[in-house]
XYZ file of C-alpha atoms in Angstrom:
755
model
C 48.539 -99.980 -15.366
C 44.881 -98.916 -15.051
C 44.705 -95.443 -13.458
C 41.003 -94.854 -13.230
C 38.078 -97.216 -13.392
C 34.859 -95.343 -14.483
C 31.756 -97.190 -13.403
C 28.498 -96.629 -15.312
C 25.181 -98.344 -14.458
C 23.104 -98.561 -17.603
C 19.331 -99.380 -17.837
C 18.114 -97.638 -21.054
C 18.664 -94.643 -23.240
C 21.207 -95.765 -25.862
C 21.716 -92.156 -27.316
C 22.429 -90.800 -23.878
C 24.912 -93.648 -23.287
C 26.659 -92.932 -26.577
C 27.244 -89.470 -25.549
C 28.256 -90.284 -22.092
C 30.972 -92.600 -23.263
C 32.177 -90.271 -25.946
C 32.583 -87.551 -23.355
C 34.737 -89.950 -21.304
C 36.833 -90.841 -24.272
C 37.283 -87.187 -25.152
C 39.024 -86.722 -21.731
C 42.220 -88.206 -23.562
C 43.234 -89.828 -20.105
C 45.756 -92.726 -20.184
C 45.202 -95.715 -18.137
C 41.436 -95.572 -18.328
C 38.831 -98.314 -18.122
C 35.158 -98.020 -18.302
C 32.982 -100.605 -16.559
C 29.634 -100.586 -18.252
C 27.302 -102.467 -15.995
C 24.164 -103.314 -18.053
C 20.984 -103.824 -16.436
C 19.226 -104.933 -19.653
C 21.068 -107.760 -20.877
C 22.916 -105.817 -23.648
C 20.034 -105.756 -26.190
C 20.179 -101.910 -26.739
C 23.770 -100.964 -26.070
C 25.036 -99.304 -29.176
C 27.720 -101.115 -31.276
C 29.644 -97.781 -31.298
C 29.977 -98.224 -27.533
C 30.812 -101.939 -27.362
C 33.551 -101.608 -29.966
C 35.568 -99.142 -27.940
C 38.722 -100.963 -26.577
C 38.564 -99.318 -23.076
C 34.841 -100.573 -22.605
C 34.227 -103.608 -20.346
C 30.655 -104.636 -20.800
C 29.246 -106.526 -17.788
C 25.696 -107.871 -17.923
C 24.226 -107.761 -14.449
C 21.878 -110.642 -14.999
C 24.893 -112.974 -15.460
C 26.331 -111.879 -12.157
C 23.292 -112.982 -10.085
C 24.076 -115.831 -7.822
C 21.709 -118.422 -6.123
C 20.516 -115.830 -3.535
C 19.468 -113.451 -6.336
C 22.265 -110.999 -5.887
C 25.365 -109.930 -7.824
C 28.018 -112.055 -6.583
C 29.390 -110.727 -3.262
C 26.559 -108.386 -2.717
C 24.239 -110.280 -0.492
C 21.905 -108.811 2.296
C 24.711 -108.416 4.838
C 26.618 -105.955 2.456
C 23.822 -103.315 2.755
C 23.041 -100.947 5.595
C 21.080 -102.588 8.247
C 17.419 -102.075 9.017
C 14.487 -100.986 6.807
C 11.875 -102.730 4.989
C 11.541 -103.594 1.185
C 12.863 -106.247 -0.984
C 16.480 -106.064 -2.096
C 16.822 -105.963 -5.841
C 19.515 -107.778 -7.820
C 19.106 -104.984 -10.395
C 19.175 -101.150 -10.439
C 21.934 -98.665 -9.898
C 23.056 -99.932 -6.478
C 23.651 -103.516 -7.701
C 25.379 -102.229 -10.771
C 27.608 -99.856 -8.929
C 28.661 -102.619 -6.536
C 29.364 -104.966 -9.326
C 31.385 -102.279 -11.012
C 33.434 -101.709 -7.981
C 34.180 -105.578 -7.658
C 35.562 -105.613 -11.205
C 37.326 -102.318 -11.098
C 41.166 -102.534 -11.487
C 42.084 -98.947 -11.188
C 43.972 -96.918 -8.764
C 40.926 -94.598 -8.537
C 37.111 -95.151 -8.880
C 34.982 -92.656 -10.540
C 31.091 -92.702 -10.732
C 29.029 -91.306 -13.606
C 25.473 -91.962 -14.575
C 24.797 -93.180 -18.119
C 22.588 -90.187 -18.962
C 25.197 -87.658 -17.999
C 28.422 -86.633 -19.484
C 31.626 -84.718 -18.915
C 32.739 -81.286 -19.982
C 35.997 -80.928 -21.723
C 38.863 -82.069 -19.494
C 36.733 -82.610 -16.383
C 38.120 -85.993 -15.355
C 41.648 -85.259 -16.344
C 41.506 -82.301 -14.071
C 40.418 -84.438 -11.098
C 43.116 -86.910 -11.724
C 45.798 -84.341 -11.829
C 44.462 -82.653 -8.531
C 44.399 -86.006 -6.722
C 48.096 -86.740 -7.759
C 49.081 -83.172 -6.852
C 47.516 -83.186 -3.374
C 47.640 -86.889 -2.542
C 44.083 -86.715 -1.930
C 41.610 -89.645 -1.235
C 38.720 -87.796 -2.680
C 38.516 -85.034 -5.288
C 35.479 -83.515 -7.039
C 34.354 -80.467 -9.058
C 31.289 -78.662 -10.046
C 28.113 -80.515 -11.095
C 25.745 -78.466 -13.397
C 22.358 -79.367 -14.974
C 21.344 -78.904 -18.581
C 18.699 -80.043 -20.918
C 21.094 -80.073 -23.838
C 23.265 -82.598 -25.620
C 27.068 -82.160 -25.343
C 27.098 -80.742 -28.977
C 24.784 -77.908 -27.965
C 25.672 -77.347 -24.491
C 27.233 -74.142 -23.190
C 28.252 -73.019 -19.838
C 25.919 -70.201 -19.992
C 22.896 -72.576 -20.573
C 23.615 -74.585 -17.618
C 23.305 -73.972 -13.819
C 25.610 -75.210 -11.091
C 24.302 -76.790 -7.946
C 27.522 -75.606 -6.260
C 29.637 -72.462 -6.660
C 33.127 -73.873 -6.585
C 35.812 -71.540 -7.996
C 39.483 -72.521 -8.505
C 41.124 -75.109 -6.383
C 39.788 -75.484 -2.881
C 40.088 -77.870 0.201
C 36.825 -78.966 1.393
C 36.609 -78.932 5.054
C 34.554 -77.148 7.692
C 32.216 -74.605 6.186
C 33.349 -75.267 2.586
C 32.465 -78.955 3.017
C 29.059 -78.198 4.715
C 28.251 -75.766 1.868
C 29.299 -78.204 -0.828
C 27.351 -81.120 0.668
C 24.126 -79.035 1.089
C 23.341 -79.788 -2.495
C 25.503 -82.815 -3.315
C 24.975 -85.800 -1.230
C 25.788 -88.233 -4.035
C 28.699 -90.091 -5.465
C 28.333 -88.521 -8.955
C 31.480 -86.726 -10.021
C 33.661 -88.155 -7.184
C 37.100 -89.400 -7.939
C 37.914 -91.698 -4.937
C 41.249 -93.563 -4.228
C 40.428 -97.316 -4.412
C 42.468 -98.241 -1.205
C 40.407 -95.661 0.680
C 37.119 -96.750 -0.638
C 37.886 -100.362 0.254
C 38.702 -99.339 3.848
C 35.368 -97.866 4.319
C 33.905 -101.411 3.920
C 30.568 -99.978 2.435
C 28.222 -100.966 -0.369
C 25.479 -99.269 -2.317
C 22.043 -100.128 -0.776
C 20.265 -102.559 -3.090
C 17.056 -102.176 -1.186
C 16.959 -98.670 -2.449
C 15.722 -97.600 -5.902
C 15.808 -93.804 -5.708
C 18.527 -92.816 -3.120
C 20.992 -95.824 -3.145
C 24.172 -93.681 -2.913
C 23.391 -91.370 0.053
C 24.839 -94.055 2.550
C 28.205 -94.364 0.536
C 28.397 -90.584 0.023
C 28.085 -90.323 3.998
C 30.937 -92.788 4.521
C 33.170 -90.930 1.988
C 32.515 -87.502 3.584
C 32.523 -88.785 7.119
C 35.958 -87.320 8.092
C 37.904 -90.443 7.223
C 39.500 -89.011 4.141
C 42.678 -87.232 4.954
C 42.134 -84.583 2.250
C 39.078 -83.728 0.183
C 39.779 -81.339 -2.675
C 37.812 -79.678 -5.492
C 38.384 -78.136 -8.818
C 35.785 -75.537 -9.752
C 36.730 -75.826 -13.233
C 36.100 -79.559 -13.633
C 32.438 -79.876 -14.612
C 30.066 -82.935 -14.627
C 26.783 -82.188 -16.551
C 23.610 -83.806 -15.241
C 21.399 -84.062 -18.176
C 17.556 -83.683 -17.786
C 15.554 -86.024 -19.847
C 13.337 -84.088 -22.210
C 10.993 -87.179 -22.718
C 9.679 -88.006 -19.190
C 6.902 -89.993 -20.917
C 8.757 -92.700 -22.704
C 12.222 -92.267 -21.078
C 11.888 -90.731 -17.679
C 15.071 -90.364 -15.431
C 14.815 -91.728 -11.820
C 14.030 -88.208 -10.589
C 11.190 -87.952 -13.122
C 9.523 -91.126 -12.132
C 6.372 -90.792 -9.957
C 6.603 -93.363 -7.239
C 4.938 -93.753 -3.981
C 8.090 -95.404 -2.616
C 10.267 -92.396 -3.135
C 9.764 -91.082 0.532
C 10.427 -94.558 1.949
C 13.702 -94.842 -0.106
C 14.872 -91.406 1.127
C 14.103 -91.941 4.885
C 15.760 -95.329 4.780
C 18.890 -93.754 3.229
C 18.787 -90.830 5.636
C 18.530 -93.151 8.731
C 21.401 -95.412 7.680
C 23.649 -92.484 6.833
C 22.819 -90.630 9.951
C 23.584 -93.635 12.144
C 27.004 -93.991 10.171
C 27.942 -90.278 10.630
C 27.006 -90.751 14.437
C 29.283 -93.519 14.807
C 32.191 -91.627 13.182
C 31.478 -88.857 15.689
C 32.370 -91.151 18.486
C 28.815 -91.859 19.519
C 28.212 -88.175 20.481
C 25.628 -87.622 17.816
C 25.913 -85.545 14.669
C 26.529 -82.287 16.288
C 29.559 -80.493 14.947
C 29.839 -83.070 11.960
C 29.680 -81.046 8.702
C 28.520 -84.033 6.723
C 25.691 -84.808 9.344
C 24.719 -81.202 9.229
C 24.418 -81.185 5.293
C 22.595 -84.454 5.594
C 20.157 -82.901 8.025
C 19.577 -79.972 5.573
C 18.619 -82.606 2.881
C 16.059 -83.977 5.148
C 14.498 -80.727 5.935
C 14.466 -79.944 2.046
C 12.821 -83.235 1.339
C 10.212 -82.708 3.918
C 9.281 -79.259 2.640
C 8.795 -80.753 -0.885
C 6.839 -83.888 0.125
C 5.015 -83.246 3.515
C 2.177 -84.216 3.922
C 0.536 -85.207 0.687
C 2.908 -87.981 -0.268
C 3.738 -89.344 3.084
C 1.537 -92.065 4.850
C 1.179 -92.334 8.534
C 4.359 -94.588 9.053
C 6.611 -92.305 6.830
C 5.299 -89.228 8.597
C 6.257 -90.820 12.056
C 9.637 -91.744 10.726
C 10.224 -88.201 9.340
C 9.146 -86.717 12.678
C 11.530 -89.004 14.560
C 14.447 -88.071 12.300
C 13.691 -84.300 12.653
C 13.459 -84.672 16.487
C 17.093 -85.926 16.500
C 18.557 -82.912 14.641
C 20.545 -80.900 17.070
C 19.778 -77.161 17.222
C 18.011 -76.622 13.775
C 18.795 -73.206 12.253
C 15.204 -71.996 12.292
C 16.187 -68.501 11.172
C 17.802 -70.084 8.049
C 14.890 -72.531 7.520
C 12.441 -69.639 7.684
C 14.450 -67.608 5.163
C 14.663 -70.486 2.734
C 11.108 -71.991 3.084
C 8.989 -69.243 4.545
C 7.328 -68.840 7.975
C 4.572 -71.371 7.561
C 6.784 -74.206 6.413
C 9.272 -73.432 9.109
C 6.507 -73.821 11.622
C 5.362 -77.084 9.978
C 8.816 -78.503 10.453
C 9.152 -77.004 13.958
C 5.905 -78.791 14.934
C 7.164 -82.132 13.469
C 10.441 -81.673 15.472
C 8.157 -81.397 18.622
C 6.201 -84.585 17.578
C 3.034 -82.587 16.850
C 1.967 -84.045 13.453
C -1.485 -82.576 13.343
C -0.208 -79.021 13.850
C 2.394 -79.697 11.324
C -0.205 -80.936 8.744
C -2.307 -77.576 9.523
C 0.775 -75.404 8.845
C 1.511 -77.469 5.661
C -2.086 -76.803 4.426
C -1.735 -73.126 5.182
C 1.470 -72.924 3.357
C -0.006 -74.605 0.322
C -3.017 -72.256 0.471
C -0.800 -69.329 0.734
C 1.227 -70.405 -2.301
C -1.925 -70.973 -4.321
C -3.318 -67.616 -3.106
C -0.238 -65.854 -4.373
C -0.437 -67.586 -7.774
C -4.213 -67.301 -8.337
C -4.791 -63.765 -7.205
C -1.462 -62.537 -8.436
C -2.111 -63.129 -12.137
C -5.273 -62.755 -14.355
C -4.735 -66.111 -16.177
C -4.756 -67.919 -12.823
C -7.915 -66.089 -11.764
C -9.612 -67.172 -14.968
C -8.396 -70.711 -14.650
C -10.250 -70.999 -11.210
C -13.491 -69.530 -12.633
C -13.168 -71.965 -15.455
C -12.720 -75.003 -12.980
C -15.410 -73.872 -10.614
C -17.950 -72.459 -13.048
C -17.526 -73.068 -16.839
C -16.496 -76.698 -16.631
C -19.682 -77.498 -14.710
C -22.027 -75.867 -17.269
C -23.526 -77.882 -20.236
C -21.707 -78.117 -23.515
C -23.464 -75.935 -26.162
C -24.589 -77.963 -29.274
C -23.480 -76.698 -32.587
C -21.026 -74.201 -31.386
C -17.508 -74.058 -32.747
C -14.430 -72.314 -31.439
C -11.774 -71.541 -33.950
C -8.033 -70.589 -33.455
C -5.265 -70.288 -35.878
C -1.600 -69.707 -34.987
C -2.367 -68.836 -31.244
C -5.012 -66.362 -32.349
C -2.504 -64.253 -34.512
C -4.452 -64.623 -37.751
C -7.698 -65.559 -39.455
C -5.949 -68.168 -41.748
C -5.016 -71.718 -42.464
C -7.197 -74.733 -42.316
C -9.482 -73.514 -39.494
C -10.359 -70.521 -41.929
C -11.333 -72.749 -44.757
C -13.188 -75.176 -42.664
C -15.155 -72.134 -41.130
C -15.940 -70.794 -44.482
C -17.186 -74.093 -46.032
C -19.417 -74.672 -43.001
C -21.072 -71.203 -43.544
C -21.314 -71.534 -47.263
C -22.750 -75.083 -47.073
C -24.624 -75.011 -43.875
C -25.629 -71.338 -43.321
C -26.904 -70.493 -39.901
C -26.512 -74.090 -38.505
C -23.391 -73.434 -36.542
C -22.617 -70.721 -34.089
C -18.770 -69.727 -34.593
C -16.349 -68.061 -32.294
C -12.880 -67.002 -33.346
C -10.074 -66.413 -31.004
C -7.827 -63.422 -31.538
C -4.488 -62.361 -29.859
C -4.065 -58.716 -30.594
C -6.998 -57.326 -32.798
C -10.268 -58.488 -34.196
C -10.156 -59.566 -37.942
C -12.587 -58.853 -40.695
C -14.429 -62.139 -41.217
C -16.807 -62.840 -44.134
C -19.475 -64.758 -42.069
C -21.130 -63.977 -38.766
C -18.883 -64.962 -35.906
C -18.205 -63.849 -32.344
C -14.612 -62.771 -31.690
C -13.047 -63.329 -28.259
C -9.783 -62.281 -26.912
C -7.348 -65.170 -26.543
C -6.838 -66.102 -22.893
C -9.521 -63.740 -21.823
C -12.416 -64.766 -19.648
C -14.817 -65.359 -22.577
C -12.043 -67.499 -24.279
C -12.144 -69.836 -21.304
C -16.008 -69.762 -21.344
C -16.162 -70.964 -24.956
C -13.231 -73.386 -24.589
C -15.269 -75.043 -21.961
C -18.640 -75.008 -23.507
C -18.253 -75.235 -27.376
C -19.273 -78.603 -28.805
C -16.509 -78.229 -31.440
C -12.968 -76.845 -31.071
C -10.714 -76.492 -34.156
C -7.133 -75.542 -33.805
C -4.147 -75.649 -36.130
C -1.610 -75.841 -33.419
C -1.236 -77.142 -29.814
C -4.077 -75.866 -27.504
C -3.105 -74.287 -24.145
C -1.691 -76.765 -21.632
C -4.488 -75.861 -19.153
C -7.203 -76.945 -21.647
C -9.503 -79.552 -20.216
C -11.333 -81.844 -22.742
C -14.965 -82.268 -22.110
C -16.481 -85.620 -22.782
C -19.292 -84.156 -24.980
C -16.953 -81.962 -27.083
C -15.086 -82.870 -30.240
C -11.587 -81.535 -30.750
C -10.403 -81.203 -34.368
C -6.634 -80.732 -34.706
C -5.723 -79.632 -38.354
C -1.947 -79.163 -37.667
C -0.140 -76.757 -39.982
C 2.267 -78.552 -42.328
C 3.879 -81.576 -43.681
C 6.939 -82.090 -41.425
C 10.368 -81.596 -42.731
C 11.924 -80.892 -39.383
C 11.815 -83.799 -36.816
C 8.756 -83.470 -34.431
C 8.310 -84.227 -30.735
C 9.113 -87.703 -29.902
C 11.335 -88.188 -32.961
C 13.655 -85.348 -31.758
C 16.762 -86.748 -29.919
C 17.172 -83.396 -28.062
C 14.999 -80.306 -27.399
C 16.886 -77.026 -27.764
C 14.008 -74.806 -27.693
C 12.648 -72.484 -25.032
C 10.416 -75.080 -23.794
C 12.647 -78.047 -22.536
C 9.518 -80.061 -21.413
C 8.066 -79.749 -24.906
C 7.714 -83.518 -25.263
C 5.676 -84.014 -22.055
C 3.470 -80.990 -22.888
C 2.674 -82.225 -26.464
C 1.922 -85.788 -25.137
C -0.802 -84.633 -22.733
C -2.106 -81.991 -25.348
C -2.539 -84.606 -28.052
C -4.539 -86.870 -25.603
C -7.356 -84.311 -26.175
C -7.334 -84.588 -29.922
C -10.465 -86.437 -31.412
C -9.299 -85.925 -35.089
C -5.962 -85.024 -36.625
C -5.673 -84.025 -40.292
C -2.912 -85.354 -42.480
C -2.031 -83.811 -45.793
C -0.406 -86.959 -47.240
C 0.577 -90.480 -46.528
C 4.039 -89.421 -45.444
C 2.871 -87.176 -42.791
C 0.177 -89.625 -41.599
C 2.802 -92.065 -40.634
C 5.063 -89.393 -38.879
C 2.113 -87.888 -36.940
C 1.323 -91.338 -35.435
C 4.898 -91.755 -34.146
C 5.981 -88.285 -33.524
C 2.875 -87.262 -31.599
C 2.421 -90.832 -29.998
C -1.100 -90.471 -31.351
C -3.567 -93.375 -31.393
C -6.676 -91.253 -32.256
C -8.394 -90.654 -35.583
C -6.398 -89.360 -38.501
C -8.192 -87.833 -41.392
C -6.511 -88.671 -44.729
C -8.126 -85.641 -46.425
C -5.312 -83.227 -47.420
C -5.256 -79.741 -45.988
C -8.121 -77.509 -46.324
C -5.733 -74.524 -46.291
C -4.560 -75.699 -49.753
C -8.056 -75.827 -51.383
C -7.370 -72.182 -52.587
C -4.439 -73.329 -54.657
C -6.884 -75.256 -56.744
C -9.243 -72.308 -57.153
C -10.849 -72.476 -60.731
C -10.099 -68.767 -61.160
C -6.817 -68.439 -59.229
C -5.187 -66.087 -61.802
C -7.890 -63.462 -61.458
C -7.759 -63.890 -57.658
C -3.977 -63.461 -57.655
C -4.417 -60.159 -59.543
C -6.806 -58.945 -56.845
C -4.520 -59.906 -54.074
C -1.562 -58.016 -55.606
C -3.740 -54.967 -55.762
C -4.908 -55.460 -52.234
C -1.200 -55.353 -51.092
C -0.271 -52.554 -53.276
C 2.268 -54.594 -55.291
C 3.186 -53.565 -58.858
C 1.168 -55.745 -61.144
C 3.828 -55.759 -63.894
C 6.574 -57.426 -61.832
C 7.087 -60.979 -60.720
C 7.106 -61.896 -57.119
C 9.638 -63.739 -55.006
C 8.277 -64.974 -51.675
C 10.881 -65.558 -49.013
C 9.389 -67.559 -46.106
C 11.933 -68.860 -43.628
C 11.379 -70.756 -40.302
C 12.697 -70.070 -36.952
C 15.818 -71.417 -35.093
C 15.118 -73.476 -31.918
C 18.186 -72.217 -30.113
C 17.685 -68.475 -30.827
C 14.822 -67.342 -28.647
C 13.651 -64.609 -26.092
C 11.254 -66.997 -24.434
C 8.567 -69.694 -25.154
C 6.872 -68.764 -28.536
C 9.248 -65.768 -29.037
C 12.137 -66.515 -31.404
C 14.787 -64.275 -32.949
C 15.435 -63.862 -36.522
C 18.463 -62.323 -38.418
C 18.083 -61.740 -42.195
C 20.945 -63.344 -43.933
C 19.939 -62.138 -47.389
C 21.585 -59.101 -48.952
C 18.518 -57.094 -50.146
C 20.760 -54.367 -51.487
C 22.566 -56.793 -53.865
C 19.117 -58.372 -54.883
C 17.517 -55.151 -55.649
C 20.567 -53.998 -57.716
C 20.451 -57.344 -59.761
C 16.788 -58.178 -59.809
C 14.766 -55.028 -58.948
C 13.794 -54.259 -62.669
C 11.892 -57.517 -63.082
C 11.125 -58.749 -59.375
C 9.868 -57.616 -56.051
C 10.467 -59.683 -52.724
C 7.786 -60.472 -50.237
C 9.287 -61.479 -46.775
C 7.165 -63.699 -44.684
C 8.580 -64.925 -41.286
C 7.142 -67.609 -39.071
C 4.472 -66.469 -36.528
C 6.846 -67.549 -33.728
C 9.379 -64.920 -34.662
C 9.187 -61.917 -32.306
C 11.822 -59.553 -34.215
C 10.281 -56.998 -36.599
C 11.974 -56.789 -39.896
C 13.528 -53.355 -40.719
C 13.216 -52.888 -44.545
C 13.942 -49.224 -44.430
C 15.587 -48.216 -47.645
C 14.092 -50.910 -49.719
C 10.628 -49.418 -50.321
C 9.296 -50.427 -53.765
C 11.397 -53.758 -53.788
C 10.971 -55.560 -50.455
C 7.681 -55.888 -48.773
C 7.132 -57.291 -45.190
C 3.974 -59.422 -45.198
C 4.831 -61.323 -41.935
C 1.536 -60.076 -40.409
C -0.683 -60.926 -43.550
C -3.237 -63.408 -42.452
C -3.119 -66.051 -45.047
C 0.143 -67.320 -46.464
C -1.831 -69.305 -49.075
C -2.959 -66.203 -50.734
C 0.718 -65.109 -50.948
C 1.433 -68.336 -52.644
C -1.020 -67.463 -55.333
C 0.830 -64.221 -56.277
C 4.351 -65.672 -56.116
C 6.286 -66.640 -59.169
C 9.074 -68.281 -57.139
C 9.484 -69.316 -53.392
C 12.754 -69.160 -51.348
C 12.698 -71.028 -48.029
C 14.843 -73.017 -45.811
C 13.438 -75.789 -43.499
C 9.810 -74.467 -43.436
C 7.037 -76.751 -44.420
C 5.727 -74.008 -46.869
C 7.423 -75.728 -49.691
C 5.297 -78.798 -49.503
C 2.259 -76.586 -49.876
C 3.744 -74.345 -52.466
C 4.472 -77.474 -54.668
C 0.721 -77.777 -55.418
C 1.425 -74.715 -57.720
C 4.344 -76.581 -59.517
C 6.193 -73.297 -59.528
C 9.993 -73.053 -58.987
C 11.511 -73.193 -55.428
C 14.932 -72.296 -54.148
C 16.404 -73.308 -50.754
C 18.486 -70.829 -48.853
C 20.127 -73.260 -46.379
C 22.983 -71.117 -45.085
C 23.146 -73.078 -41.741
C 22.366 -76.526 -43.085
C 24.861 -78.595 -41.166
C 23.958 -77.029 -37.804
C 20.265 -77.342 -38.360
C 20.509 -80.954 -39.599
C 23.016 -82.303 -37.043
C 22.286 -80.286 -34.000
C 18.917 -78.464 -33.923
C 16.329 -80.672 -35.368
C 17.306 -83.118 -38.029
C 15.185 -83.907 -41.094
C 12.635 -86.576 -42.251
C 13.843 -86.453 -45.801
C 17.112 -86.551 -47.590
C 17.191 -82.979 -48.622
C 20.156 -83.465 -50.985
C 18.008 -86.143 -52.892
C 14.444 -84.993 -52.518
C 14.223 -81.140 -52.492
C 12.634 -79.955 -55.818
C 15.034 -77.239 -56.247
C 18.801 -76.231 -55.542
C 20.227 -75.595 -52.047
C 21.909 -72.160 -51.998
C 24.252 -70.749 -49.320
C 24.630 -66.971 -50.109
C 23.006 -64.036 -51.857
C 25.134 -64.471 -54.870
C 23.869 -67.934 -55.428
C 20.425 -66.953 -54.926
C 20.805 -64.172 -57.604
C 22.358 -66.515 -60.048
C 19.533 -69.099 -59.562
C 16.747 -66.501 -60.188
C 18.617 -65.394 -63.402
C 18.582 -69.084 -64.522
C 15.072 -70.208 -63.332
C 14.195 -71.950 -66.579
C 17.370 -74.040 -66.593
C 16.665 -74.985 -62.803
C 13.071 -76.011 -63.872
C 14.371 -78.330 -66.657
C 17.010 -79.843 -64.324
C 14.558 -80.415 -61.518
C 11.652 -81.444 -63.492
C 11.713 -85.239 -62.789
C 12.551 -84.701 -59.156
C 9.742 -82.009 -58.897
C 7.161 -84.626 -60.379
C 8.185 -87.239 -57.893
C 7.943 -84.738 -55.111
C 4.437 -83.765 -56.128
C 3.114 -87.222 -56.295
C 4.623 -88.084 -52.899
C 3.398 -84.893 -50.865
C 0.525 -83.361 -52.958
C -1.500 -86.471 -54.145
C -4.403 -85.848 -51.683
C -4.713 -82.278 -52.579
C -7.583 -81.462 -55.032
C -9.384 -78.421 -53.638
C -11.948 -80.405 -51.667
C -10.224 -81.058 -48.453
C -12.461 -78.893 -46.383
C -15.539 -80.769 -47.557
C -13.996 -84.061 -46.625
C -12.996 -82.815 -43.119
C -16.467 -81.498 -42.418
C -18.197 -84.491 -43.603
C -16.037 -86.709 -41.279
C -16.187 -84.564 -38.143
C -19.323 -82.526 -37.909
C -22.626 -83.913 -36.699
C -25.752 -83.259 -38.621
C -29.364 -83.582 -37.714
C -30.629 -83.994 -34.298
C -27.779 -85.391 -31.963
C -28.322 -86.818 -28.551
C -26.871 -83.515 -27.129
C -29.379 -81.408 -29.060
C -32.240 -83.544 -27.642
C -30.985 -82.809 -24.156
């Protein structure tokens, strides 16, 4: 006998669906059926889902009748009134179809991009049986993370249910204030059928408010909740290619909301015996949803007809709690809604504009960066672009290094005096070998030159507020051959910036040129950045130094510069950061897993160790007690100069080994958290077991043993190393900077110079 029928409307996002279905299977609940109602014809439903015995796959298109609706779901089955064409597709039609096919004693609704935590559904079934309840529910929380990386601490609940509680009176009102939805509701089938309701197929964005109103209207004998049962609403971290409904930008969203509100309000009024919604907890919560929606959308997104309908709805709210509204939204927005209640739309718009201006005032004048952005928009962006001026930035202004450095030096050596150069710095000015103005990153002069320089050269992402001028040229050099998956190739984003994909998409629209170090990277950059601009197949200018004709003499100079013993070999340890270990955006934690004491004991007579952490890492390494053996060079500007003095490289998942391979020196890979990194945090572009030109090591003893046996390792990995070099270093020859400059920079009298 089927106990629970789980209904999943599905449109797109196969990886989300897989994890949703897996979370349901993990409930280990007997008598379970899942009705997967497919809005796409089954083309992208994963086989791993279809092969499960409890899945019933229903293709919505095959259910469409002559009238253009899923069987049994014609226009008469939706709430009366309202405009708009009913759709035979969408979440409403899918849920209605799922209900029609459901054979369980209970119905349960879940969206295909969400998932259940641990025994969430099993707890609801147990509670329904124990209390003989018509409706049971639990907490709903929000997360950016996949189930495998989700933690309760990383999520936020939209309700504060604790323990087992009966929802009635104030408890019900509090619950419904944020939850007018059928998500995470377990409803007895006989009770649902008795309501005689259906999801609104006219409504794309808010199709279930009407049904939720019916469920919570007071007909249910008992409504119970279990605070330990959690449903996870998963935010989409790719709103560009795979937005959720809540992330779609659509003009019809206000229309859909007011349509749902009006129908639900009428239903609740009827249940109150025709005496309006006064005293009805569900109606009170619904009115709160209306107020919240207006506060977020009025007046900019509402046309005249929508405004009139929202005004009419507000005027019918009995006794609005203005004190509470003022506390939640502020005085100006409370006055805005008060005017709407009185039918004074003009005054409401005036208060709405004042509220907007007040919010902007607080933001603009409250922080220096906002102040500079206004000056940029009003002044700098209106000034002419300066010809032959170049703004350089490397690693967020933290160093004078990488490809921007070598492009800068080539320009000045080859075309002295032709270009006026500006370097951005984050903390302190650098000693630079050619004339250049240095400006504080994010300072006022930084904004000035970002807006006015003809050329902008970065090796990472520019600030999100950067505005590309049509007369400027943006050269993006990037900063490595990718091992870890990038941007749109990542299934999940576990970093401090959950909207990383959206940010990168809009940032890459400003790039005129993107430098690729090899054919492998060129293909990945196209896809991972969703980039259709010019890619320069030149190799990295930053690696030109590795082909310096006198690199041995240069290496000796660098050793002396750093105060290293010239008679000892150098081990360079250069790890990357971990996406899920952070203090905030661009500030990552680091814990040294290498036992420096053991290494000094075994290797100190022949070697010294240089530690070089990623520029995102905020933690300072404490090397006290290891003086003369371990040297922290994380702040040293140019890692390529450290490559030159290093006899062996130890790294993990950092792209440094692709560059170091140009020297054909031995490399070791300290991959102590390999499985976590590969399966949860990022994933790799290459098969590390088959392609890495050196052994993967998992503790300090293995590192020590490998260094003692470097010659044997070099022999064992010689063929793989040669293949690696041919694949990833073939474009490098010491002339990348020349090729980049020839491709990007204009020479002679340009049209801009004539102006």
